[in-house]
Coordinates of C-alpha atoms in Angstrom, one line a residue:
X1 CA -62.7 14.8 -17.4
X2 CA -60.3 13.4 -20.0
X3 CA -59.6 16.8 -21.4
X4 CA -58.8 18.1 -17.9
X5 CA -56.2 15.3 -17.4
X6 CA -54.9 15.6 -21.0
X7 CA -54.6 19.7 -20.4
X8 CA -52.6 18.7 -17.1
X9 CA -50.4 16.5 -18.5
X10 CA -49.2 18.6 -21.6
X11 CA -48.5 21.4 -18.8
X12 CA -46.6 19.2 -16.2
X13 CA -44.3 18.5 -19.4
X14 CA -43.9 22.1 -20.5
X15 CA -42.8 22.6 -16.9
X16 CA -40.5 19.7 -16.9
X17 CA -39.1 20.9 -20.3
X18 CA -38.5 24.7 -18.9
X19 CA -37.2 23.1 -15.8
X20 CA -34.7 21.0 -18.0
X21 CA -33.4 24.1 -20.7
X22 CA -33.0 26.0 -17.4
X23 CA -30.7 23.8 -15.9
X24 CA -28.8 23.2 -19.1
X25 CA -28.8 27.1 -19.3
X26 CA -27.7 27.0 -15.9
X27 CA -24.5 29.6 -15.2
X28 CA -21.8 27.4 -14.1
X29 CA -18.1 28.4 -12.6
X30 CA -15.3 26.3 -12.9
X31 CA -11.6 26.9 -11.6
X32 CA -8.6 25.2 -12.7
X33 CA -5.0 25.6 -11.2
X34 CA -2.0 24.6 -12.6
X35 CA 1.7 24.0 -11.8
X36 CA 3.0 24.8 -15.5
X37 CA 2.7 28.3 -16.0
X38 CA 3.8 28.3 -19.6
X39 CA 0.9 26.5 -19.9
X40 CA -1.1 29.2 -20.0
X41 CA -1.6 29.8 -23.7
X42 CA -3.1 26.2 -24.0
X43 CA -5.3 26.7 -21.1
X44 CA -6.7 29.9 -22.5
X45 CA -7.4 28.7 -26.1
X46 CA -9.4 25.3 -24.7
X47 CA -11.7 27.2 -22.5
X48 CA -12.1 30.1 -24.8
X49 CA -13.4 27.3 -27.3
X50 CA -15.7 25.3 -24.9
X51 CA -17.1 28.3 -23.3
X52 CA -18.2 29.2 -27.0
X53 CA -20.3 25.9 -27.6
X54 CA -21.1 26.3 -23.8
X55 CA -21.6 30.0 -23.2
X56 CA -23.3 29.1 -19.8
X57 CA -19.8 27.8 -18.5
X58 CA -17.4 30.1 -16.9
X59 CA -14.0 28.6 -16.1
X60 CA -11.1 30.4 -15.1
X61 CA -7.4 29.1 -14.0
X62 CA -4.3 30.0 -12.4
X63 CA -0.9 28.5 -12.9
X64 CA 1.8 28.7 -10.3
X65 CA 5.3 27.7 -10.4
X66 CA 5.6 24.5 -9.4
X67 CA 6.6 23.9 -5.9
X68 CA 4.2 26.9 -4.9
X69 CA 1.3 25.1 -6.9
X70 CA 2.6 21.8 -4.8
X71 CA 2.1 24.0 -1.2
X72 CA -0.9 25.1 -2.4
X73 CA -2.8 22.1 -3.1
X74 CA -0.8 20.0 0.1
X75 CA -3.0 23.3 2.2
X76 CA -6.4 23.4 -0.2
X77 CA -6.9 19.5 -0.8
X78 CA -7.2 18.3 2.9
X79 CA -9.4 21.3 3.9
X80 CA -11.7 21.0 0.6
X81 CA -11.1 24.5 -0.9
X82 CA -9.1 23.5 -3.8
X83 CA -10.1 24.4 -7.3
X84 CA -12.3 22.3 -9.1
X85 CA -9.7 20.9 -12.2
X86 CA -6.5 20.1 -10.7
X87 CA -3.1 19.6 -13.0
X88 CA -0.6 17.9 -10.9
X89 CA 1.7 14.5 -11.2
X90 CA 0.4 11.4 -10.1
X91 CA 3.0 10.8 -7.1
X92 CA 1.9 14.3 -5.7
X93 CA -1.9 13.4 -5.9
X94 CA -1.2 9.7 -4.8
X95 CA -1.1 10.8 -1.0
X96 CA -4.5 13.0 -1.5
X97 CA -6.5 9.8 -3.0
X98 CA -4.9 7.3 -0.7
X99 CA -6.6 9.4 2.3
X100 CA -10.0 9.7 0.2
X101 CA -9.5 13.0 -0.9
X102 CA -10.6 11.9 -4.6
X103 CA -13.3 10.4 -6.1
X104 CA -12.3 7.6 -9.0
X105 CA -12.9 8.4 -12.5
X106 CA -16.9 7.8 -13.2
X107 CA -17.4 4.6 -15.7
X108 CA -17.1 6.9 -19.1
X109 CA -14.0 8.7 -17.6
X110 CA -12.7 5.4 -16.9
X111 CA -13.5 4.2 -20.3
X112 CA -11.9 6.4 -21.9
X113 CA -9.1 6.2 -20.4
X114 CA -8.8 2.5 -20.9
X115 CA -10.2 2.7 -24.8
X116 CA -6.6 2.3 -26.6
X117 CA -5.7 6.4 -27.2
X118 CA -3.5 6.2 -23.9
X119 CA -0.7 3.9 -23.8
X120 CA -1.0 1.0 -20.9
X121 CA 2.1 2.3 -19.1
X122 CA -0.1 5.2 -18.7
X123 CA -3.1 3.6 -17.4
X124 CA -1.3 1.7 -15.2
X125 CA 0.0 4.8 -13.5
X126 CA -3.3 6.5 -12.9
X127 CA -4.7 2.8 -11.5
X128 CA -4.9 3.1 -8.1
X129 CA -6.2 -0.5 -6.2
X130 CA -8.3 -1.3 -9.0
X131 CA -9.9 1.8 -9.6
X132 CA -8.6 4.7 -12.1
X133 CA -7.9 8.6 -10.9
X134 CA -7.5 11.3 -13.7
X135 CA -6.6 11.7 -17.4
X136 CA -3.1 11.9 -18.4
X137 CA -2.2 14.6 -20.1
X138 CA 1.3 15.4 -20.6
X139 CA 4.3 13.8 -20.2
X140 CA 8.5 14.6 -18.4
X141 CA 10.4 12.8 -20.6
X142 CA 14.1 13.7 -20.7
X143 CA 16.8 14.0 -23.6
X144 CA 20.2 15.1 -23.6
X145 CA 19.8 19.0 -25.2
X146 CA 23.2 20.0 -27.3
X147 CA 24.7 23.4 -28.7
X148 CA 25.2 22.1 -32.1
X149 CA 27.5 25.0 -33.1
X150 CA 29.9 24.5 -30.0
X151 CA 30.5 21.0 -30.7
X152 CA 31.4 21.3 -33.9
X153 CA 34.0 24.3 -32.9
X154 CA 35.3 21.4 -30.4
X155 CA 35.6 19.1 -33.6
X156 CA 32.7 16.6 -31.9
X157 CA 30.7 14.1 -34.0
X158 CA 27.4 14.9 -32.2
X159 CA 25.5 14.1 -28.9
X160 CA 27.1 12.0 -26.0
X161 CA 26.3 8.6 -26.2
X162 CA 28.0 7.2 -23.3
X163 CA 29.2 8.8 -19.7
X164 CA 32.6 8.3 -20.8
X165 CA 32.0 10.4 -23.5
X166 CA 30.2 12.7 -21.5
X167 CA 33.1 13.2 -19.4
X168 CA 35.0 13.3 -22.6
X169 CA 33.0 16.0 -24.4
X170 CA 32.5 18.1 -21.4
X171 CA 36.3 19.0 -21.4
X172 CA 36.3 19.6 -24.7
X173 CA 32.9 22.2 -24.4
X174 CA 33.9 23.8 -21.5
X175 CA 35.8 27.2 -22.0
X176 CA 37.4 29.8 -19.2
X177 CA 38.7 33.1 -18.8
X178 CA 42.6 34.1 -18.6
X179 CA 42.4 33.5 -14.4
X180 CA 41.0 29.8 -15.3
X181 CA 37.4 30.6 -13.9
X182 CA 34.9 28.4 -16.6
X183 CA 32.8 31.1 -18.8
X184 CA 31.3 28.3 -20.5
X185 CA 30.0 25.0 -19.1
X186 CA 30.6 21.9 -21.3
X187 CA 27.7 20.5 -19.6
X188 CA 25.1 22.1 -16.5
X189 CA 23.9 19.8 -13.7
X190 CA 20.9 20.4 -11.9
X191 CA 23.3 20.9 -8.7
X192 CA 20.8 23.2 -6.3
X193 CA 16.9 24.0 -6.3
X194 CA 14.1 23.4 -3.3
X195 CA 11.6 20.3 -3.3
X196 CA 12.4 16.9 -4.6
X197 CA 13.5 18.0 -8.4
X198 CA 17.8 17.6 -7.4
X199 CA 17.2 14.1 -6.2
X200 CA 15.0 13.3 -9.2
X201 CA 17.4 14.9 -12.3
X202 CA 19.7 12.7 -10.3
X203 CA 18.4 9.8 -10.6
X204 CA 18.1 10.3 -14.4
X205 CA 22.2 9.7 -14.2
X206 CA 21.9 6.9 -11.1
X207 CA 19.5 4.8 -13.4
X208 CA 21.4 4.4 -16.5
X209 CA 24.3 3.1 -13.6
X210 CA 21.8 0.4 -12.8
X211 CA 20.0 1.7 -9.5
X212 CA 17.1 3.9 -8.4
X213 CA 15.7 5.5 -5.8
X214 CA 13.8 2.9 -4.4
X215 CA 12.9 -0.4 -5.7
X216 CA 10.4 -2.6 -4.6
X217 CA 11.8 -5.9 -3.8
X218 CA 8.6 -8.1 -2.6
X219 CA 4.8 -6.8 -3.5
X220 CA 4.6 -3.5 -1.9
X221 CA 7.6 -3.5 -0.4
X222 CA 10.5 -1.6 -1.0
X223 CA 14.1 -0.2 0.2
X224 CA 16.5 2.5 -1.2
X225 CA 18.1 1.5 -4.3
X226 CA 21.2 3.5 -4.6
X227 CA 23.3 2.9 -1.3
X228 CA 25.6 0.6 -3.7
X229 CA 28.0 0.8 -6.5
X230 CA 25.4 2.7 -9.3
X231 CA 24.8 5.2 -6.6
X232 CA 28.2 5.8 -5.8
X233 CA 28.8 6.4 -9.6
X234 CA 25.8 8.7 -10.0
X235 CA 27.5 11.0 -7.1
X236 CA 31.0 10.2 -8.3
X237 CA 30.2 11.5 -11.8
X238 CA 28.4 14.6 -10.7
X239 CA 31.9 15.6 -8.3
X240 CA 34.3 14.8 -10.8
X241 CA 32.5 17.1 -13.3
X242 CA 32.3 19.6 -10.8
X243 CA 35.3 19.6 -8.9
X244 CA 37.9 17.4 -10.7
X245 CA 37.5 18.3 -14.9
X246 CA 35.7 21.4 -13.4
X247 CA 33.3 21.5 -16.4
X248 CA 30.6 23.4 -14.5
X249 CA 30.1 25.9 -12.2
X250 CA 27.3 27.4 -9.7
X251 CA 28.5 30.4 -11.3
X252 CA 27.4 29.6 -14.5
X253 CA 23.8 30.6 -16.0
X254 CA 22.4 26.9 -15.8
X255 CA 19.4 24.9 -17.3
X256 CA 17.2 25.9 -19.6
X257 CA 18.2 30.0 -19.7
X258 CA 21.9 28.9 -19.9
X259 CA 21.2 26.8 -22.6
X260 CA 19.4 29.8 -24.3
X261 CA 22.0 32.1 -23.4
X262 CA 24.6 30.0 -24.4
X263 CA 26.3 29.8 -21.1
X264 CA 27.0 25.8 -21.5
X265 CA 27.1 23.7 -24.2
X266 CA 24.8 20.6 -23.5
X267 CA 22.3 19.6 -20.3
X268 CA 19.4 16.9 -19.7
X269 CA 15.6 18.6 -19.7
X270 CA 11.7 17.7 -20.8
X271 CA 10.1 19.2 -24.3
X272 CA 8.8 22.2 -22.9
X273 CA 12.7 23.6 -23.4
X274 CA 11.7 23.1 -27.0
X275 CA 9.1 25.4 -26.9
X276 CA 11.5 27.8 -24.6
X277 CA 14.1 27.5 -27.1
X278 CA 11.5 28.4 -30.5
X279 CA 10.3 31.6 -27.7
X280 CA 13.6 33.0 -26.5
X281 CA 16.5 31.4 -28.6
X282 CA 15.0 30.4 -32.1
X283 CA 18.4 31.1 -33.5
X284 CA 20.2 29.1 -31.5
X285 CA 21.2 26.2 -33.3
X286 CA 20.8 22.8 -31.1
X287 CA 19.6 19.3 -31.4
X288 CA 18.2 16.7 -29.0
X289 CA 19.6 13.2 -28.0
X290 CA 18.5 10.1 -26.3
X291 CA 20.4 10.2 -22.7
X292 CA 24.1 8.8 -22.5
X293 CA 23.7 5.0 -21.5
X294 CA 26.4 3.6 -18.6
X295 CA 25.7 0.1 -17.2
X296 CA 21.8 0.4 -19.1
X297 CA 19.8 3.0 -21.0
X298 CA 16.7 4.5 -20.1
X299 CA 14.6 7.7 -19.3
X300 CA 11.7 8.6 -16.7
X301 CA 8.1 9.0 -18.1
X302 CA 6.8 11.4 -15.4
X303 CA 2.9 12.0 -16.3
X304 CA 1.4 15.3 -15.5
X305 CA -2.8 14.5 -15.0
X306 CA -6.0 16.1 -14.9
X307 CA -8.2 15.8 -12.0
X308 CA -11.6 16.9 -11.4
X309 CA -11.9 17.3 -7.1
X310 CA -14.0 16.0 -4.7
X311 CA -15.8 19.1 -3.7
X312 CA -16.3 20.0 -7.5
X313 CA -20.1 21.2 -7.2
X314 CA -20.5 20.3 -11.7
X315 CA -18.2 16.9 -11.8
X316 CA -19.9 16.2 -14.8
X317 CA -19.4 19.3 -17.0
X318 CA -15.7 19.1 -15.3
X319 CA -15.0 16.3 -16.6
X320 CA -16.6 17.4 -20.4
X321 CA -14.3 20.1 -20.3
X322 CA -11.3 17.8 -20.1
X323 CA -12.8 15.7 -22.5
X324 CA -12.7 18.7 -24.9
X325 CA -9.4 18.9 -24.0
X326 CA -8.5 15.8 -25.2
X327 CA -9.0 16.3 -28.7
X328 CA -5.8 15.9 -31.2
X329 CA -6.2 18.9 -32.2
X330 CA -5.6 20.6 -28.9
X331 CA -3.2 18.2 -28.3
X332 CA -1.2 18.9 -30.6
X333 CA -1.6 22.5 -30.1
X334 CA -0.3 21.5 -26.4
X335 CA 3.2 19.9 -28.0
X336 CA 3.4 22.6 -31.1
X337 CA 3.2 25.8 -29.0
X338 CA 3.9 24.8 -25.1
X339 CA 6.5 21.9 -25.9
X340 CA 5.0 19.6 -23.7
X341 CA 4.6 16.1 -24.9
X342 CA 0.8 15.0 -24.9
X343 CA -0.2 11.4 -23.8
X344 CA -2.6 11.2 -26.2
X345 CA -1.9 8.7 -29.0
X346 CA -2.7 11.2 -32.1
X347 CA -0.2 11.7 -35.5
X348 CA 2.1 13.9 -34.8
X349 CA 4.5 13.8 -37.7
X350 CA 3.6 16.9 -38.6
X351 CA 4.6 18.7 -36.3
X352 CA 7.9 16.4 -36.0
X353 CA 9.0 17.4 -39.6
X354 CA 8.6 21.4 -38.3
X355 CA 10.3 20.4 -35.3
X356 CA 13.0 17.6 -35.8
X357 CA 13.8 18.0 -31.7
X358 CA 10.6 16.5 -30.9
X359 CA 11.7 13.1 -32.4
X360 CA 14.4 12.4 -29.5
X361 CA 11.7 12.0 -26.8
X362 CA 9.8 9.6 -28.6
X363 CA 11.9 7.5 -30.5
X364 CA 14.3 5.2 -28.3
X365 CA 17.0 3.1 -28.9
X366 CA 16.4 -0.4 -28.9
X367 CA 17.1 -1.9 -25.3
X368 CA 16.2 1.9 -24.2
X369 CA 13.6 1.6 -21.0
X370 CA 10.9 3.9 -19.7
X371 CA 10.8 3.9 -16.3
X372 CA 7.8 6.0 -13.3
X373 CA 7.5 7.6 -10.5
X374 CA 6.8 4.5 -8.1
X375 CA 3.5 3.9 -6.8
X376 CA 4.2 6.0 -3.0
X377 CA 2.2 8.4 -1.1
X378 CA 6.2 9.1 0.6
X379 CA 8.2 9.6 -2.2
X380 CA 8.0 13.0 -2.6
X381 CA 9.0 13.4 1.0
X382 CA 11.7 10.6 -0.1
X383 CA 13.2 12.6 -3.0
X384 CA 13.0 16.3 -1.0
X385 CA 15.3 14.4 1.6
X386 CA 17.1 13.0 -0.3
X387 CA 18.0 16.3 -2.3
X388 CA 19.3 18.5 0.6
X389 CA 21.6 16.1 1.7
X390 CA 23.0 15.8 -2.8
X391 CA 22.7 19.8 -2.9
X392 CA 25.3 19.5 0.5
X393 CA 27.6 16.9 -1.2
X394 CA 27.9 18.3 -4.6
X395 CA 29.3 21.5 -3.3
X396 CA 31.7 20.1 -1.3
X397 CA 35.1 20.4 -3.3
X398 CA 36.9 17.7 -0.4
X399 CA 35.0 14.8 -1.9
X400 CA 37.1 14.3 -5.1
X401 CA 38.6 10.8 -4.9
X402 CA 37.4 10.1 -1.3
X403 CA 35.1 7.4 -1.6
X404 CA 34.9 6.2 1.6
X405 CA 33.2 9.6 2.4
X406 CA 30.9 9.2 -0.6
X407 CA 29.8 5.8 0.8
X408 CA 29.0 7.2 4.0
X409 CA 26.8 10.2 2.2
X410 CA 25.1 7.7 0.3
X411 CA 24.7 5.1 3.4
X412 CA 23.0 8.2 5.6
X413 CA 21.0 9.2 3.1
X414 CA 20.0 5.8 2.6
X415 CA 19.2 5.1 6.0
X416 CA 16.4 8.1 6.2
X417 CA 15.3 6.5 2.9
X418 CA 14.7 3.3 4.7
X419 CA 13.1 4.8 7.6
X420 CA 10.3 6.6 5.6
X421 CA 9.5 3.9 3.8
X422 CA 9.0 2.0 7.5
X423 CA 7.4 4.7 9.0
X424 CA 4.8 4.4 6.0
X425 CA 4.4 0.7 6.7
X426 CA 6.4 -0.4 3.1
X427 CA 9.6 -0.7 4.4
X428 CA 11.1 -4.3 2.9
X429 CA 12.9 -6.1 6.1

């Protein structure tokens, strides 16, 4: 009788056992979109490297450019047919998790997260009512970009460090043709573009004035913070350098491809334009600044994460795969070849002394403040409204010197501010 329960027992464990290598063997598919599509190259090489120590996982991803990825997952999230690995910014998810659309990190997500590689400002902006979402992974810092080459035709020292200097160094830059139409920019604004990005590259001149877009004046309450005197700078300084010096143009090349063409001499961007720069200009010869102060100094951190979804059917091997990701070494594959700048706290001086560009984004002045994305499911829908009324207003030509009529802009604008933020119940009274 003992042999017969001792021959049962060592066959119920050889079943468990098979039963356990087959589910390790298991085929698994994961999908990954992304909003980034020069992220590409860094996607392919981390899954080409996991699915080699785990050749039972398939994963495959799509990038889109951005405001189409932003459609996309505002269409897929809500009716559970997203991919499984999401890359998007935390105040586009924030709406999704705030209606339960996303699970919180498990406990050794969430550990991670919290165990000292990732800076606190970064935690902080994945902690959602006590409870963490995601994995940062890169970062939208900005820095002033400059043709070196032009400003030293133009006899200049180096980078603007204030706005009057901007203003300054702009009308020294900018160059036109025999009928006085500009040829050359001494500086591009982002002046036009769908979504929220206007009203944000905005604000990255409005906060060194001493506002913002909104600012929370009691806990979890806020109003619009630029219907005042730094918002009627930021929209002052954006006509005068398009109407009054006339230093840009919408018919100049703009952003990053005019900067690589060479159509203006100096514009505000993230470290991916590095990477642009190495791919489609390397012998252009530029350098990077920290952002002209005004009335303060500062730049946005605007984190880019990693989620795994709710209706991911493997959550656990999801979430291996982005802990593969987070490596150094692929993060600093991330910054060397894509030009991102990875959250992860790694040693990157390597790839600093190749790159001497890359420094600008990381180290800042003293006084010099980081500042986020505020903790709203509305802002998005804040910024996007707040951007087709600027794209109006900076092409009209009439609104050099007339500041009661840039008051009004600002106050209307203002006003719809105010209303979203009451309509979502946050509204300061």
């Amino acid at each position: 009788m003992l042999r017969k329960h001792k021959v049962f027992l060592v066959c119920v464990l050889l079943v468990i056992a098979f039963a356990s290598v087959s589910a390790s063997a298991q085929h698994i598919k994961l999908t990954l979109w992304g909003g980034y599509p020069e992220m590409a190259p860094f996607y392919k090489q981390v899954i080409e490297d996991y699915q080699k120590e785990n050749p039972n996982v398939e994963i495959s991803f799509l990038t889109h450019p951005l405001r189409e990825h932003e459609q996309k997952l505002s269409a897929t999230i809500p009716s559970n047919t997203a991919a499984d690995i999401i890359e998007t910014t935390s105040y586009t998810m924030r709406k999704f998790i705030e209606a339960g659309f996303l699970n919180p990190n498990p406990d050794n997500i969430d550990a991670f997260l919290k165990s000292g590689v990732f800076d606190q400002f970064y935690v902080n902006d994945l902690t959602i009512d006590g409870k963490t979402y995601g994995l940062p992974l890169f970062q939208g810092r900005q820095v002033m970009f400059w043709n070196k080459a032009m400003f030293r035709e133009a006899g200049l020292p180096g980078a603007p460090t204030t706005w009057d200097e901007v203003i300054e160094y702009s009308q020294k830059l900018a160059k036109y043709d025999a009928n006085g139409n500009l040829v050359r920019a001494g500086i591009s604004l982002r002046k036009s573009g769908g979504g929220s990005g206007v009203a944000e590259k905005w604000w990255f001149w409005l906060y060194p004035a001493g506002g913002t877009i909104v600012e929370e004046v009691a806990p979890g309450k806020w109003r619009n913070g630029y219907n005042n005197e730094a918002g009627l700078e930021a929209l002052k300084l954006y006509i005068d350098l398009l109407h009054k010096y006339k230093v840009d143009s919408y018919q100049v090349k703009a952003d990053a491809e005019g900067f690589a063409l060479e159509t203006h001499a100096m514009f505000t961007r993230e470290s991916w334009v590095v990477g642009h720069m190495q791919q489609y200009a390397p012998d252009v010869e530029y350098d990077t600044a920290p952002l002209p102060v005004h009335n303060r100094g500062g730049t946005i951190c605007n984190l880019v994460n990693m989620y795994v979804t709710k209706t991911c059917k493997h959550p656990d091997v999801a979430w291996d795969f982005l802990q593969f990701m987070f490596q150094p070494k692929y993060q600093k594959l991330l910054l060397a070849e894509v030009g991102w700048f990875p959250c992860l706290a790694a040693d990157y001086e390597e790839i600093f002394q190749a790159v001497p560009q890359y420094r600008a984004f990381m180290d800042l002045p003293k006084g010099f403040e980081l500042y986020g994305i505020p903790p709203l499911a509305c802002f998005d829908e804040i910024q996007t409204k707040l951007a087709e009324r600027l794209v109006a207003a900076f092409m009209d030509e009439s609104l050099v010197d007339d500041i009661n009529r840039m008051k009004q802009i600002l106050a209307d604008a203002a006003k719809e501010t105010d209303d979203i933020l009451r309509e979502n119940g946050v509204y300061a009274d």
